[in-house]
């Protein structure tokens, strides 16, 4: 059984690397019951990834590494609960943070549309307006360690 598992990991890595370099596919969702995917992640630093793991089989070290590398992750177990909303919001917040240095002169609703488009989160116009009103329009300017920062009111 172990030999077969190793073969699956090698095939998955080869397939994803081929898709990335030959076919120009840049976004991948990795669904795994363990953390054997880390070698694949390190081999494609420019790929956009979402990692889905099982609660019981993924430790804090791998979650911390994913967070440090800006890789979105969530538990497969969350898809039978309301956890998907938290995941969507986390992805949207991360994208909003990328736009913070460029806010001056930006229309809040136009920025919200850009965020949803960049994250590929599907939403109705009303959901986008709600996100805009609750999070984009309420951004706060703060001073942290003597420097200005923009803070999302989560």
Coordinates of N, CA and C in Angstrom, one line a residue:
X1 N 0.8 -1.2 0.0 CA 0.0 0.0 0.0 C 0.9 1.3 0.0
X2 N 2.0 1.3 0.7 CA 2.8 2.4 0.8 C 3.4 2.8 -0.6
X3 N 3.8 1.7 -1.4 CA 4.4 2.0 -2.7 C 3.3 2.6 -3.6
X4 N 2.1 2.2 -3.5 CA 1.0 2.8 -4.3 C 0.8 4.3 -3.9
X5 N 0.8 4.6 -2.6 CA 0.6 6.0 -2.2 C 1.7 6.8 -2.7
X6 N 3.0 6.4 -2.7 CA 4.1 7.1 -3.2 C 3.9 7.4 -4.7
X7 N 3.4 6.4 -5.4 CA 3.2 6.6 -6.9 C 2.1 7.6 -7.1
X8 N 1.1 7.7 -6.3 CA 0.0 8.7 -6.4 C 0.6 10.1 -6.2
X9 N 1.5 10.2 -5.2 CA 2.1 11.5 -5.0 C 3.0 12.0 -6.1
X10 N 3.7 11.1 -6.7 CA 4.6 11.4 -7.8 C 3.8 11.8 -9.0
X11 N 2.7 11.0 -9.3 CA 1.9 11.3 -10.5 C 1.2 12.7 -10.3
X12 N 0.7 12.9 -9.1 CA 0.0 14.2 -8.8 C 1.0 15.4 -9.1
X13 N 2.2 15.2 -8.5 CA 3.2 16.3 -8.7 C 3.6 16.5 -10.2
X14 N 3.8 15.4 -10.9 CA 4.2 15.5 -12.3 C 3.0 16.1 -13.1
X15 N 1.8 15.7 -12.8 CA 0.7 16.3 -13.5 C 0.5 17.8 -13.3
X16 N 0.6 18.2 -12.0 CA 0.4 19.6 -11.7 C 1.6 20.5 -12.3
X17 N 2.8 20.0 -12.2 CA 3.9 20.7 -12.8 C 3.8 20.8 -14.3
X18 N 3.3 19.8 -15.0 CA 3.1 19.8 -16.4 C 2.0 20.8 -16.7
X19 N 0.9 20.8 -16.0 CA -0.2 21.7 -16.2 C 0.3 23.1 -16.1
X20 N 1.1 23.4 -15.1 CA 1.6 24.7 -14.8 C 2.5 25.2 -15.9
X21 N 3.6 24.5 -16.2 CA 4.6 24.9 -17.2 C 4.2 24.7 -18.6
X22 N 3.6 23.7 -19.0 CA 3.2 23.4 -20.4 C 1.9 24.1 -20.8
X23 N 0.9 23.9 -19.9 CA -0.4 24.4 -20.3 C -0.8 25.7 -19.7
X24 N 0.0 26.3 -18.9 CA -0.2 27.7 -18.4 C -1.3 27.7 -17.3
X25 N -1.7 26.6 -16.7 CA -2.6 26.6 -15.6 C -1.9 27.1 -14.4
X26 N -2.5 28.2 -13.7 CA -1.8 28.8 -12.6 C -2.4 28.6 -11.3
X27 N -3.7 28.1 -11.3 CA -4.4 27.9 -10.0 C -4.8 26.5 -9.8
X28 N -4.5 26.0 -8.6 CA -4.8 24.6 -8.2 C -5.5 24.5 -6.9
X29 N -6.3 23.5 -6.7 CA -6.9 23.1 -5.4 C -6.3 21.8 -5.1
X30 N -5.6 21.7 -3.9 CA -5.0 20.5 -3.5 C -5.9 19.9 -2.3
X31 N -6.4 18.7 -2.5 CA -7.2 18.1 -1.5 C -6.4 16.9 -1.0
X32 N -6.1 16.9 0.3 CA -5.2 15.8 0.8 C -5.6 15.5 2.2
X33 N -5.3 14.2 2.6 CA -5.5 13.8 3.9 C -4.3 13.8 4.8
X34 N -3.2 14.3 4.1 CA -1.9 14.4 4.9 C -1.1 15.6 4.3
X35 N 0.1 15.8 4.7 CA 0.9 16.9 4.3 C 1.9 16.6 3.2
X36 N 1.8 15.5 2.5 CA 2.8 15.1 1.5 C 2.8 16.1 0.3
X37 N 1.9 17.0 0.3 CA 1.9 18.0 -0.8 C 2.9 19.1 -0.7
X38 N 3.6 19.2 0.4 CA 4.5 20.4 0.6 C 5.6 20.5 -0.5
X39 N 6.1 19.3 -0.9 CA 7.1 19.3 -1.9 C 6.6 19.9 -3.2
X40 N 5.4 19.6 -3.5 CA 4.7 20.2 -4.7 C 4.6 21.7 -4.6
X41 N 4.2 22.2 -3.4 CA 4.0 23.6 -3.2 C 5.3 24.3 -3.4
X42 N 6.4 23.8 -2.8 CA 7.7 24.4 -2.9 C 8.2 24.4 -4.4
X43 N 7.8 23.5 -5.2 CA 8.3 23.4 -6.6 C 7.5 24.4 -7.5
X44 N 6.4 25.0 -7.0 CA 5.6 25.9 -7.8 C 5.4 27.2 -7.0
X45 N 6.4 28.0 -6.7 CA 6.2 29.1 -5.8 C 5.3 30.2 -6.4
X46 N 5.1 30.2 -7.8 CA 4.2 31.3 -8.4 C 2.8 30.8 -8.6
X47 N 2.5 29.5 -8.3 CA 1.1 29.0 -8.5 C 0.2 29.6 -7.5
X48 N -1.0 29.7 -7.8 CA -2.1 30.1 -6.8 C -2.7 28.8 -6.3
X49 N -2.7 28.7 -5.0 CA -3.1 27.4 -4.5 C -4.2 27.6 -3.4
X50 N -5.1 26.6 -3.3 CA -6.0 26.4 -2.2 C -5.8 25.0 -1.7
X51 N -5.5 24.9 -0.4 CA -5.2 23.5 0.2 C -6.4 23.2 1.1
X52 N -6.9 22.0 0.8 CA -8.0 21.5 1.7 C -7.4 20.2 2.4
X53 N -7.6 20.2 3.7 CA -7.0 19.1 4.5 C -8.1 18.5 5.5
X54 N -7.8 17.4 6.1 CA -8.6 16.8 7.1 C -8.2 17.3 8.5
X55 N -9.1 17.7 9.3 CA -8.7 18.2 10.7 C -7.8 17.3 11.4
X56 N -8.1 16.0 11.5 CA -7.3 15.1 12.3 C -6.0 14.8 11.7
X57 N -5.7 15.1 10.4 CA -4.5 14.6 9.8 C -3.6 15.8 9.4
X58 N -3.8 17.0 9.9 CA -3.0 18.1 9.5 C -2.6 18.9 10.7
X59 N -1.4 19.0 11.0 CA -0.9 19.7 12.2 C -0.8 21.2 12.0
X60 N -0.5 21.8 13.1 CA -0.3 23.3 13.1 C 0.9 23.7 12.4
X61 N 2.0 22.9 12.3 CA 3.2 23.3 11.6 C 2.9 23.5 10.1
X62 N 2.1 22.6 9.5 CA 1.8 22.8 8.1 C 0.9 24.0 7.8
X63 N -0.1 24.1 8.7 CA -1.0 25.3 8.6 C -0.2 26.6 8.7
X64 N 0.7 26.7 9.7 CA 1.6 27.9 9.8 C 2.4 28.1 8.6
X65 N 3.0 27.1 8.0 CA 3.8 27.2 6.8 C 2.9 27.7 5.6
X66 N 1.7 27.2 5.5 CA 0.8 27.6 4.5 C 0.5 29.1 4.6
X67 N 0.2 29.5 5.9 CA -0.2 30.9 6.2 C 1.0 31.8 5.9
X68 N 2.2 31.4 6.3 CA 3.4 32.2 6.0 C 3.7 32.4 4.5
X69 N 3.3 31.4 3.7 CA 3.5 31.5 2.3 C 2.3 32.1 1.6
X70 N 1.3 32.6 2.3 CA 0.2 33.3 1.7 C -0.7 32.3 0.9
X71 N -0.8 31.1 1.4 CA -1.6 30.0 0.7 C -2.9 29.8 1.5
X72 N -4.0 30.0 0.8 CA -5.3 29.8 1.4 C -5.5 28.3 1.8
X73 N -6.0 28.0 2.9 CA -6.3 26.7 3.3 C -7.6 26.6 4.1
X74 N -8.2 25.4 4.1 CA -9.4 25.2 4.9 C -9.5 23.7 5.1
X75 N -10.4 23.3 6.0 CA -10.6 21.9 6.3 C -11.7 21.4 5.4
X76 N -11.5 20.2 4.9 CA -12.6 19.5 4.1 C -13.8 19.3 5.0
X77 N -13.6 19.1 6.3 CA -14.7 18.9 7.2 C -15.6 20.1 7.3
X78 N -15.1 21.3 6.9 CA -15.9 22.5 7.0 C -17.0 22.6 6.0
X79 N -17.0 21.7 4.9 CA -17.9 21.9 3.9 C -19.3 21.3 4.2
X80 N -19.4 20.7 5.3 CA -20.7 20.2 5.8 C -21.2 21.2 6.9
X81 N -20.5 22.3 7.1 CA -20.9 23.3 8.1 C -20.9 24.7 7.4
X82 N -21.0 25.7 8.2 CA -21.0 27.0 7.7 C -19.6 27.6 7.5
X83 N -18.6 26.7 7.7 CA -17.2 27.1 7.6 C -16.8 27.7 6.2
X84 N -17.6 27.4 5.2 CA -17.3 28.0 3.9 C -17.4 29.5 3.9
X85 N -18.3 30.1 4.6 CA -18.4 31.5 4.7 C -17.2 32.2 5.3
X86 N -16.6 31.5 6.4 CA -15.4 32.0 7.0 C -14.3 32.0 6.0
X87 N -14.2 30.9 5.2 CA -13.1 30.7 4.2 C -13.3 31.8 3.1
X88 N -14.5 32.0 2.6 CA -14.7 33.1 1.6 C -14.3 34.4 2.1
X89 N -14.7 34.7 3.3 CA -14.3 36.0 3.9 C -12.8 36.2 4.1
X90 N -12.1 35.1 4.5 CA -10.7 35.1 4.7 C -10.0 35.4 3.3
X91 N -10.5 34.8 2.3 CA -9.9 35.0 1.0 C -10.1 36.4 0.5
X92 N -11.3 36.9 0.7 CA -11.7 38.3 0.3 C -10.8 39.3 1.1
X93 N -10.6 39.1 2.4 CA -9.8 40.0 3.3 C -8.4 40.0 2.8
X94 N -7.8 38.8 2.4 CA -6.5 38.8 2.0 C -6.3 39.5 0.7
X95 N -7.3 39.4 -0.2 CA -7.2 40.2 -1.5 C -7.4 41.7 -1.2
X96 N -8.3 42.1 -0.3 CA -8.4 43.5 0.1 C -7.1 44.1 0.6
X97 N -6.4 43.3 1.4 CA -5.2 43.8 2.0 C -4.1 44.1 0.9
X98 N -4.2 43.3 -0.2 CA -3.3 43.6 -1.3 C -3.5 44.9 -2.0
X99 N -4.8 45.4 -1.9 CA -5.2 46.6 -2.5 C -5.0 47.9 -1.6
X100 N -4.7 47.6 -0.4 CA -4.6 48.8 0.6 C -3.7 49.9 0.1
X101 N -2.5 49.5 -0.4 CA -1.6 50.6 -0.8 C -2.1 51.5 -2.0
X102 N -3.1 51.0 -2.7 CA -3.6 51.6 -3.9 C -5.0 52.3 -3.7
X103 N -5.4 52.4 -2.4 CA -6.8 52.9 -2.2 C -7.1 54.3 -2.6
X104 N -6.1 55.2 -2.5 CA -6.4 56.6 -2.8 C -7.0 56.8 -4.2
X105 N -8.1 57.4 -4.2 CA -8.8 57.7 -5.5 C -9.6 56.5 -6.0
X106 N -9.7 55.4 -5.3 CA -10.4 54.2 -5.8 C -11.9 54.3 -5.3
X107 N -12.8 54.0 -6.2 CA -14.2 53.9 -5.8 C -14.4 52.6 -5.0
X108 N -15.0 52.6 -3.8 CA -15.2 51.5 -3.0 C -15.9 50.3 -3.7
X109 N -17.0 50.5 -4.4 CA -17.7 49.4 -5.1 C -16.9 48.9 -6.2
X110 N -16.2 49.7 -7.0 CA -15.3 49.2 -8.0 C -14.2 48.3 -7.4
X111 N -13.6 48.8 -6.3 CA -12.6 48.0 -5.6 C -13.2 46.6 -5.2
X112 N -14.4 46.6 -4.7 CA -15.0 45.4 -4.3 C -15.2 44.4 -5.4
X113 N -15.6 45.0 -6.6 CA -15.7 44.1 -7.8 C -14.4 43.5 -8.2
X114 N -13.3 44.3 -8.1 CA -12.0 43.8 -8.4 C -11.6 42.7 -7.5
X115 N -11.9 42.8 -6.2 CA -11.6 41.8 -5.2 C -12.3 40.5 -5.4
X116 N -13.6 40.6 -5.7 CA -14.4 39.4 -6.0 C -13.9 38.7 -7.3
X117 N -13.5 39.5 -8.3 CA -13.0 39.0 -9.6 C -11.7 38.3 -9.3
X118 N -10.8 38.9 -8.6 CA -9.5 38.4 -8.4 C -9.5 37.1 -7.6
X119 N -10.4 37.0 -6.6 CA -10.5 35.8 -5.8 C -11.4 34.7 -6.4
X120 N -12.2 35.1 -7.4 CA -13.1 34.2 -8.1 C -14.2 33.7 -7.1
X121 N -14.5 34.6 -6.2 CA -15.7 34.3 -5.3 C -16.9 34.7 -6.0
X122 N -17.9 33.8 -6.1 CA -19.2 34.1 -6.7 C -20.1 34.8 -5.7
X123 N -20.7 35.9 -6.1 CA -21.6 36.6 -5.2 C -22.6 37.4 -6.0
X124 N -23.7 37.6 -5.3 CA -24.7 38.5 -6.0 C -24.3 39.9 -5.8
X125 N -24.9 40.8 -6.5 CA -24.6 42.3 -6.4 C -24.9 42.7 -4.9
X126 N -25.9 42.2 -4.3 CA -26.3 42.6 -3.0 C -25.2 42.1 -2.0
X127 N -24.7 40.9 -2.2 CA -23.6 40.4 -1.3 C -22.3 41.2 -1.5
X128 N -22.0 41.7 -2.7 CA -20.9 42.5 -2.9 C -21.1 43.9 -2.3
X129 N -22.3 44.4 -2.4 CA -22.6 45.7 -1.8 C -22.4 45.6 -0.2
X130 N -22.9 44.5 0.3 CA -22.8 44.3 1.8 C -21.4 44.2 2.2
X131 N -20.6 43.5 1.5 CA -19.1 43.4 1.8 C -18.5 44.8 1.7
X132 N -18.8 45.5 0.7 CA -18.3 46.8 0.5 C -18.7 47.7 1.6
X133 N -19.9 47.7 2.0 CA -20.4 48.6 3.1 C -19.8 48.2 4.5
X134 N -19.7 46.9 4.7 CA -19.2 46.4 6.0 C -17.7 46.5 6.2
X135 N -17.0 46.2 5.1 CA -15.5 46.1 5.2 C -14.7 47.1 4.4
X136 N -15.1 47.4 3.2 CA -14.3 48.3 2.4 C -14.5 49.8 2.9
X137 N -15.7 50.2 3.0 CA -16.0 51.5 3.4 C -15.7 51.9 4.9
X138 N -15.4 50.8 5.7 CA -15.1 51.1 7.1 C -13.6 50.9 7.4
X139 N -12.8 50.9 6.4 CA -11.3 50.8 6.6 C -10.9 52.0 7.5
X140 N -10.0 51.7 8.4 CA -9.5 52.7 9.4 C -8.0 52.9 9.2
X141 N -7.6 54.2 9.3 CA -6.2 54.6 9.3 C -5.7 54.6 10.8
X142 N -4.7 53.8 11.1 CA -4.1 53.7 12.4 C -2.7 54.0 12.4
X143 N -2.1 54.2 13.6 CA -0.7 54.3 13.7 C -0.2 53.1 14.5
X144 N 0.7 52.3 13.9 CA 1.2 51.1 14.6 C 2.7 51.2 14.6
X145 N 3.3 51.2 15.7 CA 4.8 51.4 15.9 C 5.3 52.6 15.1
X146 N 4.5 53.7 15.3 CA 4.9 55.0 14.7 C 4.7 55.1 13.2
X147 N 4.0 54.1 12.6 CA 3.8 54.2 11.1 C 2.3 54.0 10.8
X148 N 1.8 54.7 9.8 CA 0.4 54.6 9.3 C 0.2 53.2 8.8
X149 N -0.9 52.6 9.1 CA -1.4 51.3 8.5 C -2.9 51.5 8.3
X150 N -3.4 50.7 7.4 CA -4.9 50.7 7.2 C -5.3 49.4 7.7
X151 N -6.4 49.4 8.5 CA -6.9 48.3 9.2 C -8.3 47.9 8.7
X152 N -8.5 46.6 8.5 CA -9.9 46.1 8.1 C -10.6 45.9 9.4
X153 N -11.8 46.4 9.5 CA -12.7 46.2 10.7 C -13.4 44.9 10.5
X154 N -12.8 43.8 11.0 CA -13.4 42.5 10.8 C -14.4 42.1 11.9

